[in-house]
Coordinates of C-alpha atoms and ligand atoms in Angstrom, one line a residue:
X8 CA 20.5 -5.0 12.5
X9 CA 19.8 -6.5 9.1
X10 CA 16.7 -5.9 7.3
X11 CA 16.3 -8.1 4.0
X12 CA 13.5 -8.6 1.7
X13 CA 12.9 -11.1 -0.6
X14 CA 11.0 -9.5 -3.7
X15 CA 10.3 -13.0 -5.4
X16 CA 8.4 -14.4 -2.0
X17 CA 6.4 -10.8 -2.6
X18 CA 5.6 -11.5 -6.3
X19 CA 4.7 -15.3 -5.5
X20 CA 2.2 -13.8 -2.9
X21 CA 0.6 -11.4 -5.3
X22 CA 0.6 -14.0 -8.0
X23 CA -1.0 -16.1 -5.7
X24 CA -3.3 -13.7 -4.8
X25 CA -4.3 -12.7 -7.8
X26 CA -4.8 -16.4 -9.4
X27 CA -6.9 -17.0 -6.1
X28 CA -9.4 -14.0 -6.5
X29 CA -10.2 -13.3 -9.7
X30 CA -10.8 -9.9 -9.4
X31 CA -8.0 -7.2 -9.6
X32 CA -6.1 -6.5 -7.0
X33 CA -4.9 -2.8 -5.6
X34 CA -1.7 -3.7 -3.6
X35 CA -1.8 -1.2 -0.4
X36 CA 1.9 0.0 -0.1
X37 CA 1.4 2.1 2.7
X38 CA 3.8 3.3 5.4
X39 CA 6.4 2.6 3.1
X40 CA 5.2 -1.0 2.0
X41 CA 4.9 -1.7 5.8
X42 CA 8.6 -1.4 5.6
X43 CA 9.5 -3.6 2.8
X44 CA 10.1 -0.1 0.9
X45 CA 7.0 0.8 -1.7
X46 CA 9.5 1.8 -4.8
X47 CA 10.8 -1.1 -4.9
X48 CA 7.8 -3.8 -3.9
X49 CA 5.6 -1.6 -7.0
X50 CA 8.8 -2.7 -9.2
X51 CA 8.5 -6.4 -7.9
X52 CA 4.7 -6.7 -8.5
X53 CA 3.2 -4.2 -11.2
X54 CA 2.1 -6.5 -13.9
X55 CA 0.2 -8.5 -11.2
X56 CA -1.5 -5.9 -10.3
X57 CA -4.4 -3.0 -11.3
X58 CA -3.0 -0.4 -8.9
X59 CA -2.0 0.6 -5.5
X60 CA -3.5 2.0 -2.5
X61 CA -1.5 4.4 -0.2
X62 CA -2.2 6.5 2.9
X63 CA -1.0 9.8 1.8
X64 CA -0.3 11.5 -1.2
X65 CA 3.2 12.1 -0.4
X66 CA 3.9 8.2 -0.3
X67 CA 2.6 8.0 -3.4
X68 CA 4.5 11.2 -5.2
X69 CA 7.8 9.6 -3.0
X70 CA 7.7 6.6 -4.3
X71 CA 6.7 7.4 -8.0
X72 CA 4.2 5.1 -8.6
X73 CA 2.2 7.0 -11.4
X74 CA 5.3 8.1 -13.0
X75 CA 6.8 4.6 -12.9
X76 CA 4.1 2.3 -13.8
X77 CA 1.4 5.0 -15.3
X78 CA -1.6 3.3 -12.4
X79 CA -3.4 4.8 -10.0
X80 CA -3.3 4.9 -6.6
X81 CA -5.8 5.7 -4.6
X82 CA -4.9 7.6 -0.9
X83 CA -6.7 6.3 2.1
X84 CA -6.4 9.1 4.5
X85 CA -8.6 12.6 4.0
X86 CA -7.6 14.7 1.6
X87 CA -5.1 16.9 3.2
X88 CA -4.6 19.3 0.6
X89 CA -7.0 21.2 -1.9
X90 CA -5.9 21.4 -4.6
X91 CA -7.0 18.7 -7.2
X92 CA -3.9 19.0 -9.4
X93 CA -2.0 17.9 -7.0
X94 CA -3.7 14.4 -7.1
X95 CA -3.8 14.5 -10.8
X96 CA 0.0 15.0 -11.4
X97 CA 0.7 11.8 -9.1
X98 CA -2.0 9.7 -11.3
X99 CA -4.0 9.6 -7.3
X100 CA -7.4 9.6 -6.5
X101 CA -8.3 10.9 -3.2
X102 CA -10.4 8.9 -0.7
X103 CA -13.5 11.4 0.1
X104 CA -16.0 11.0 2.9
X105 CA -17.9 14.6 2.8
X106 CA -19.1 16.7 0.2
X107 CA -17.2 19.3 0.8
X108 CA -14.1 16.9 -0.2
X109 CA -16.3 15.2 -3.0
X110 CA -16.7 18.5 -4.7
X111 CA -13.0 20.1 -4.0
X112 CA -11.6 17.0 -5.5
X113 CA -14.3 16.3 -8.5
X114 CA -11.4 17.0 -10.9
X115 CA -9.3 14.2 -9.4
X116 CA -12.0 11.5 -9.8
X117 CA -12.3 10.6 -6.0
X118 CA -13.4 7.5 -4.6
X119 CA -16.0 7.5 -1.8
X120 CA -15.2 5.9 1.1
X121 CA -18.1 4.4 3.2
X122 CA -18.2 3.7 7.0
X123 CA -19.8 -0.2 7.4
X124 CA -18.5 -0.2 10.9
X125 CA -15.3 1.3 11.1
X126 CA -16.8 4.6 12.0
X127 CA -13.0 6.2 10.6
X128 CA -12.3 8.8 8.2
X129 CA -15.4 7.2 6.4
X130 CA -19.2 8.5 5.1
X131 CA -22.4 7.7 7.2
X132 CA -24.5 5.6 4.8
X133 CA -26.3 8.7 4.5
X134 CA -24.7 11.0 3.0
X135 CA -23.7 9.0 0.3
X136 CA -26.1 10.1 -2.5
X137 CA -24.9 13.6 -1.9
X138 CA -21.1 12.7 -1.6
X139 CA -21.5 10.7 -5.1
X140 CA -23.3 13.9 -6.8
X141 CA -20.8 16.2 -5.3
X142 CA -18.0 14.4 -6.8
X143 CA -19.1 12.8 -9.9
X144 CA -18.3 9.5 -8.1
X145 CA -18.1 6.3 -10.0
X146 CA -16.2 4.2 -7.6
X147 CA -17.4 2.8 -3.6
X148 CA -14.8 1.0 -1.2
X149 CA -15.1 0.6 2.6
X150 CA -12.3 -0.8 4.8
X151 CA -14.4 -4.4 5.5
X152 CA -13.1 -6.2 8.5
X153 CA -16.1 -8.9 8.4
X154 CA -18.6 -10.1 6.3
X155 CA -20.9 -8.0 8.1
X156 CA -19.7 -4.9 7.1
X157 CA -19.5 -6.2 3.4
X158 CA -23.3 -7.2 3.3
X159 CA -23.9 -2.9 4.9
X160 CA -21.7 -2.1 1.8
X161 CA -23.6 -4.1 -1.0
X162 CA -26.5 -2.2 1.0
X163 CA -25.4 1.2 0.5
X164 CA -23.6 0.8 -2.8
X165 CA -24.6 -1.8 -4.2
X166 CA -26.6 -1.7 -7.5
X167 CA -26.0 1.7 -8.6
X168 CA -23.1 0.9 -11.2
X169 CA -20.3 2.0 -8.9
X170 CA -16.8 -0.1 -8.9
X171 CA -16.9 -1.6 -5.2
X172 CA -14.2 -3.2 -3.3
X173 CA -14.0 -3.8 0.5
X174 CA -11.6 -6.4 1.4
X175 CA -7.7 -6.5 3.1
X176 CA -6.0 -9.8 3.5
X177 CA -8.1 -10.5 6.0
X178 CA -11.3 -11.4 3.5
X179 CA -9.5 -12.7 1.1
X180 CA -10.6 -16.1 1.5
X181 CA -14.5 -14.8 1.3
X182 CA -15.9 -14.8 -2.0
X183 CA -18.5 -12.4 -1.5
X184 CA -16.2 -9.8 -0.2
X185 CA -14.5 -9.7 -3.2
X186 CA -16.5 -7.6 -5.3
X187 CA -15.1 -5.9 -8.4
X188 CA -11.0 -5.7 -6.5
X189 CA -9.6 -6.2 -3.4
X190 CA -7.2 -4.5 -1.7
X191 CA -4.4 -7.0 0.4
X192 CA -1.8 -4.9 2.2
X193 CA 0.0 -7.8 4.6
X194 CA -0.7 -10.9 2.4
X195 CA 1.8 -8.8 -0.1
X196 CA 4.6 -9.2 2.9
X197 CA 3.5 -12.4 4.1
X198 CA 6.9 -14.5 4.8
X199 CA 9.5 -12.1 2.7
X200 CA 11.0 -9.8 5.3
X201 CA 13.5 -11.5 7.4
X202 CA 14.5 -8.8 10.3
X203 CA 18.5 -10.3 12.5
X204 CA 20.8 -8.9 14.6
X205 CA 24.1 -10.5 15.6
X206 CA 25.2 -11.6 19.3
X207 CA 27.9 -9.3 20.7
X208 CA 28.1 -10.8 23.8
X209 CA 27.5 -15.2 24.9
X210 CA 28.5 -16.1 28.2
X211 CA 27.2 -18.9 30.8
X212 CA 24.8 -16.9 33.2
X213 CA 26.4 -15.9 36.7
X214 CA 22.6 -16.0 39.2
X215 CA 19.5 -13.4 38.2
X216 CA 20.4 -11.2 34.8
X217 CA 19.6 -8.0 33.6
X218 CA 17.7 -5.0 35.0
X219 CA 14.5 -7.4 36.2
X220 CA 17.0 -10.4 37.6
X221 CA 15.3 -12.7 35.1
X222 CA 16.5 -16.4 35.4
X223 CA 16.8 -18.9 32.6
X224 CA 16.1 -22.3 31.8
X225 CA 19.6 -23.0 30.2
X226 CA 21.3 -21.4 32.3
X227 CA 23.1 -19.3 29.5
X228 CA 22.7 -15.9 27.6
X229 CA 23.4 -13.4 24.7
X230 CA 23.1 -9.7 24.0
X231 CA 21.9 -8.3 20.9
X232 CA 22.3 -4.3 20.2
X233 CA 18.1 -3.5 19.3
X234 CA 16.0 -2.4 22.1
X235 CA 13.0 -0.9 23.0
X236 CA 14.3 2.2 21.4
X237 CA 14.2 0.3 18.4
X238 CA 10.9 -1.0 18.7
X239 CA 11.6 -4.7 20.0
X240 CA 10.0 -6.6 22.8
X241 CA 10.4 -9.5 24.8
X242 CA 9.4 -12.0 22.7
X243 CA 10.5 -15.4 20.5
X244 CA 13.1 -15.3 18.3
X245 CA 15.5 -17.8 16.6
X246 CA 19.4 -18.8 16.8
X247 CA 21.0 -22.0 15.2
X248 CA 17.6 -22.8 14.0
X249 CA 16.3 -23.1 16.7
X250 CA 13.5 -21.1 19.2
X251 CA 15.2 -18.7 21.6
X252 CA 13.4 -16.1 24.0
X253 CA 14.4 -12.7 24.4
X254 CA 13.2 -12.4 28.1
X255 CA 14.6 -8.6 28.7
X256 CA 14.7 -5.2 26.3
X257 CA 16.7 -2.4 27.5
X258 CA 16.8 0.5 25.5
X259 CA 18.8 -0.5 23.0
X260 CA 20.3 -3.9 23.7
X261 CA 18.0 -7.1 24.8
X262 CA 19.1 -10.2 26.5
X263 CA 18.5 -13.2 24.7
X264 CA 18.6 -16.9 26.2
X265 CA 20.7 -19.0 24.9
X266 CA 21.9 -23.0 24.6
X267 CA 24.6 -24.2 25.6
X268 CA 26.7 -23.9 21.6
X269 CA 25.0 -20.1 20.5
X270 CA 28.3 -17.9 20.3
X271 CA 29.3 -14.7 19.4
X272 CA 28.8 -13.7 16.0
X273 CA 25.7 -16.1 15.7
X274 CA 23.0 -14.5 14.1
X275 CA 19.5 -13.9 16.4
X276 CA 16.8 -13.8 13.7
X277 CA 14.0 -11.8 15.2
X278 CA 11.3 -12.1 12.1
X279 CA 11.9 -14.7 9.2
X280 CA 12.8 -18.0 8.6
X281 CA 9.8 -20.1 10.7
X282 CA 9.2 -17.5 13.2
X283 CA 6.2 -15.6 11.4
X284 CA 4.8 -12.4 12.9
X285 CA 1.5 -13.8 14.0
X286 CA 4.0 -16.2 16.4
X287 CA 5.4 -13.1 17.4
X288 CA 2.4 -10.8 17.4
X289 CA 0.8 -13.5 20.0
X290 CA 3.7 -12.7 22.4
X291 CA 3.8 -8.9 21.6
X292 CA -0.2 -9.5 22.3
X293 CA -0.4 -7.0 19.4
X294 CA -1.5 -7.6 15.3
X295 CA 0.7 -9.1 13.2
X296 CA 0.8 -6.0 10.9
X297 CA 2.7 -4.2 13.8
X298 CA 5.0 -6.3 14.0
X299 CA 5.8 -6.1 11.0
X300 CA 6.3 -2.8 10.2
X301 CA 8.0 -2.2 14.1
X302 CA 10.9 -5.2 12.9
X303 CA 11.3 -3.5 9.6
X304 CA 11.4 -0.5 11.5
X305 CA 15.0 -1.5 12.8
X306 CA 17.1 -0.8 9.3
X307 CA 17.2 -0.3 6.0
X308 CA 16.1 -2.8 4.4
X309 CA 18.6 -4.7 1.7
X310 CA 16.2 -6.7 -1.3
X311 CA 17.2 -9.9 -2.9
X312 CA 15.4 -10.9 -6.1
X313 CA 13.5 -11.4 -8.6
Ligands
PLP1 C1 -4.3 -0.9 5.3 C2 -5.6 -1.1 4.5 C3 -5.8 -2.2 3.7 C4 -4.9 -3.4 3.7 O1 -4.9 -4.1 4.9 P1 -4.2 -5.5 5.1 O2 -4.8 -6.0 6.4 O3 -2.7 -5.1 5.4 O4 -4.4 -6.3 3.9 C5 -6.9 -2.2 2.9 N1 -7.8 -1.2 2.9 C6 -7.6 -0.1 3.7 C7 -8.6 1.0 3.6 C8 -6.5 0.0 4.5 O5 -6.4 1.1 5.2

């Protein structure tokens, strides 16, 4: 299974993002960059951007953002430890939702988060004015998936001299939920990871195939060695150039259907190229962010550029 990432088609989509907002953006680098590897997309992108979001502090310390490129990061999931100076060393600022958390982490200049909808990890609307108090809070952010929620967040926090941001790739084309920064996670990794495996077996199909006696169109098929195991599903995928199906996962090999000159060797390219994951996602009936991060999954990745 190859994994490779293209670090210039990350930097053109922050650059892009940035010249198309305005505002400054917090590239979320979670789980590992979504498994485009957060060390190195921070190195690709940092004077694009303001700083970075992660979900725990651990990604942050592992990756060494603060150390690196001196910016914050601020951590999305509760504070799982106590200790402020923990959060300090790493240059993080803890996502806080309670008041107990507000005043543990006063020290580390937490950011409330406030729940518009979500109704995760998030403060009720209101307990707000006690959460800013607690923590000496200067800066707002929910996690907006529609204008909606962005218009509950002005609501709440609007006003009161707070920095606010609310918006994931999925708002980035809205205006109004841009606020004072946004934070894009999958528009960073839009197009640049490019997820293959080779064909260890081609041969003309003998009647039904595999353990569900599937039948093809062309009458021929492949094996590649990723399977369920690995996080794959029956889906699209391409060889040659051109649109295959992989119509069976096993645990960890999947048939793939072939035409009449695919061969042995021939590369099956199961994200990348012009198969995007929202083409696969539709298939997988899942969000395109999982298939990203389950196709990365399948190796370590290998970066090319800038
Ligand atoms: C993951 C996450 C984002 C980024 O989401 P994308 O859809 O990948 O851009 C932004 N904000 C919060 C709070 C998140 O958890």
């Amino acid at each position: 299974m190859t994994v490779r990432v293209d670090l210039a088609a990350v930097r053109a989509n922050a650059c892009a993002i940035r010249d198309r907002v305005g505002v400054p953006v917090f590239a979320v680098v979670k789980a590992d960059a979504y498994g485009l590897s957060a060390a190195r997309v921070v190195a690709a992108v940092d004077d694009l951007v303001a700083g970075y979001c992660v979900f725990a502090l651990r990604e942050a310390v592992d990756a060494r953002i603060g150390e690196t490129t001196g910016k914050e990061s601020i951590v999305l999931s509760p504070p799982e430890a106590r200790d402020p100076q923990a959060w300090i060393d790493a240059r993080a600022r803890p996502a806080v939702s309670t008041v107990d958390q507000a005043t543990v982490q006063r020290r580390a200049r937490p950011v409330v988060t406030i729940d518009t909808g979500m109704q995760r990890f998030a403060c009720p609307p209101a307990d707000v004015d006690n959460v800013l108090r607690a923590g000496a809070i200067d800066e707002a952010m929910t996690h907006a998936t529609s204008l909606a929620h962005v218009r509950a967040f002005l609501e709440v926090a609007g006003g009161r001299g707070l920095r606010l941001h609310a918006a994931g790739s999925s708002l980035l084309d809205e205006p109004s939920a841009r606020l004072d920064a946004v934070r894009p996670g999958f528009a960073l990794y839009r197009g640049a990871a490019r997820v293959s495996a080779r064909l260890v077996e081609a041969r003309d199909s003998a009647g039904p195939v595999g353990y569900s006696g599937w039948r093809g169109e062309t009458g021929r098929h492949g094996v590649i060695l990723a399977g369920y195991s690995n996080g794959l599903r029956p889906g699209p995928c391409l060889v040659n150039g051109g649109r295959r199906r992989i119509p069976e996962v096993g645990m960890q090999s999947a048939f793939v259907e072939l035409q009449p000159g695919d061969k042995v060797g021939d590369e099956v390219v199961l994200l990348g190229d012009d198969l995007a994951a929202e083409d696969v996602a539709k298939v997988w009936q899942v969000g395109p962010h999982e298939v990203l991060v389950r196709l990365t999954a399948m190796g370590a990745p290998t970066h090319v550029g800038p």
